[in-house]
Coordinates of C-alpha atoms in Angstrom, one line a residue:
M286 CA -46.6 -10.1 -11.8
N287 CA -44.0 -7.5 -10.6
Q288 CA -41.6 -8.5 -8.0
E289 CA -39.6 -6.1 -6.0
R290 CA -36.1 -7.1 -5.0
S291 CA -34.6 -5.8 -2.0
H292 CA -31.0 -4.9 -2.5
S293 CA -29.0 -4.1 0.5
P294 CA -26.5 -1.4 -0.3
T295 CA -22.8 -2.4 -0.2
P296 CA -21.3 -1.0 3.0
V297 CA -18.8 1.7 2.5
R298 CA -16.2 2.7 5.1
Q299 CA -14.0 5.7 4.6
F300 CA -11.1 7.2 6.5
T301 CA -9.4 10.5 5.5
I302 CA -6.6 12.4 7.1
L303 CA -4.1 15.2 6.3
L304 CA -0.5 14.4 7.1
S305 CA 2.7 16.4 6.8
T306 CA 4.8 15.8 3.7
T307 CA 7.7 14.5 5.7
R308 CA 9.1 11.0 6.5
R309 CA 7.3 11.2 9.8
G310 CA 4.0 11.8 8.0
A311 CA 4.6 8.9 5.7
R312 CA 5.4 6.6 8.6
L313 CA 2.2 7.8 10.4
A314 CA 0.2 7.0 7.2
R315 CA 1.3 3.4 7.3
R316 CA 0.6 3.1 11.0
L317 CA -2.8 4.7 10.8
T318 CA -3.7 2.4 7.9
T319 CA -2.9 -0.7 10.0
A320 CA -4.9 0.7 12.9
Q321 CA -7.9 1.8 10.9
L322 CA -8.2 -1.5 8.9
G323 CA -7.8 -3.5 12.1
G324 CA -10.5 -1.4 13.8
W325 CA -12.8 -2.1 10.9
G326 CA -12.0 -5.8 11.1
C327 CA -10.6 -5.8 7.6
R328 CA -7.6 -7.7 6.4
F329 CA -6.1 -6.6 3.1
T330 CA -2.7 -8.2 2.4
H331 CA 0.0 -5.7 1.6
A332 CA -2.2 -2.6 2.3
E333 CA 0.5 -1.1 4.6
H334 CA 3.2 -1.6 2.1
I335 CA 1.2 0.1 -0.6
V336 CA 0.4 3.0 1.7
A337 CA 4.0 3.3 2.7
E338 CA 5.2 3.5 -0.9
L339 CA 2.5 6.1 -2.0
A340 CA 3.0 8.2 1.2
N341 CA 6.8 8.1 0.8
N342 CA 6.4 9.3 -2.8
A343 CA 4.1 12.1 -1.6
A344 CA 6.7 13.2 1.0
L345 CA 9.7 13.0 -1.4
H346 CA 8.3 14.0 -4.8
G347 CA 5.0 15.7 -4.0
R348 CA 6.3 18.0 -1.3
T349 CA 5.3 21.7 -1.5
P350 CA 6.5 23.7 1.5
G351 CA 3.6 24.4 3.9
R352 CA 1.3 21.9 2.2
N353 CA 0.2 18.4 3.5
F354 CA -0.7 15.3 1.7
R355 CA -4.1 13.5 2.1
L356 CA -4.5 9.8 2.8
T357 CA -7.9 8.3 2.0
L358 CA -8.9 4.7 2.7
T359 CA -12.2 3.5 1.2
V360 CA -13.5 -0.1 1.7
T361 CA -16.4 -1.0 -0.5
G362 CA -17.4 -4.6 -0.3
A363 CA -14.3 -6.6 -0.7
T364 CA -12.2 -3.8 -2.2
L365 CA -9.8 -1.4 -0.5
R366 CA -9.0 1.8 -2.4
V367 CA -6.0 3.7 -1.2
E368 CA -5.6 7.3 -2.3
V369 CA -2.7 9.7 -1.6
T370 CA -3.2 13.2 -2.8
D371 CA -0.4 15.8 -2.9
T372 CA 0.0 19.3 -4.4
R373 CA 2.5 18.5 -7.2
G374 CA 0.1 17.8 -10.0
D375 CA 2.9 18.8 -12.4
L376 CA 5.0 15.7 -11.4
L377 CA 3.2 12.5 -12.5
P378 CA 4.6 9.2 -11.2
T379 CA 5.6 6.4 -13.5
A380 CA 6.7 2.9 -12.7
R381 CA 10.2 2.5 -14.0
H382 CA 13.0 0.0 -13.7
A383 CA 15.8 1.4 -11.7
R384 CA 19.4 0.5 -12.3
S385 CA 20.6 -2.5 -10.5
D386 CA 22.9 -0.5 -8.2
A387 CA 20.2 2.2 -7.5
E388 CA 19.1 2.5 -3.9
S389 CA 15.6 3.8 -4.8
G390 CA 13.2 4.0 -7.7
R391 CA 11.3 0.8 -7.4
G392 CA 8.4 1.8 -5.3
L393 CA 5.7 2.0 -8.0
L394 CA 6.9 -1.4 -9.3
L395 CA 6.2 -2.7 -5.9
V396 CA 2.7 -1.1 -5.8
E397 CA 2.1 -2.5 -9.3
A398 CA 3.0 -6.0 -8.1
L399 CA 0.9 -5.9 -4.9
A400 CA -2.2 -4.0 -6.0
S401 CA -5.0 -5.3 -8.2
R402 CA -4.7 -2.0 -10.2
W403 CA -3.3 1.5 -9.7
G404 CA -3.2 4.8 -11.4
T405 CA -3.1 8.6 -11.2
E406 CA -5.8 11.3 -11.4
V407 CA -4.9 14.9 -12.0
G408 CA -6.8 17.8 -10.3
P409 CA -8.1 19.8 -9.0
A410 CA -5.1 22.1 -9.7
P411 CA -2.5 21.9 -8.3
C412 CA -3.1 18.4 -7.0
K413 CA -2.8 14.8 -8.1
T414 CA -4.0 11.6 -6.6
V415 CA -2.2 8.4 -6.8
W416 CA -4.5 5.5 -6.1
A417 CA -4.3 1.7 -5.7
E418 CA -6.9 -0.9 -5.2
I419 CA -6.7 -4.3 -3.5
E420 CA -9.3 -7.0 -3.9
G421 CA -9.8 -8.8 -0.6

C-alpha cells in the first residue's frame, strides 16, 4: 500500500534593499531590520546587532565610491539569515582580537558570539557577501 504524505512547504520570507555605503546607510539597515522582522511577527534576539555590525563593516571596509551595499533578510522556518553584500571582494573579513586599547576591531567577534554561524562568500566579482544565521 502506497501512502502519500502531504508536506507543507516551509514558509520563506525575504526582504532585500540597496543602501548607501555610509554610516547613514548602516543605521538605516538596522532600523529596517527591526521594522521588517516586527512586521513579519518574528523575534530573533540580537538580529539588529548583527545587522549593525555587518552593515557598518560594509560602509567602512566595503566602500567603493558610487556603489551601494545590499542587505538581505531571509526567514526560513525558525532561521533568520542576514546577508550583507558589498563590492570589495578583494577584502575578506576575519574575526580578530583587537588590542585592549583599540577603539574598534571587535565587530566580527560580536557577530561570532551572537550568531549560530557566520561566513563569507566571494562573487560574483567584484562582490562578497558576509552572512550570519540566527536560530529562533
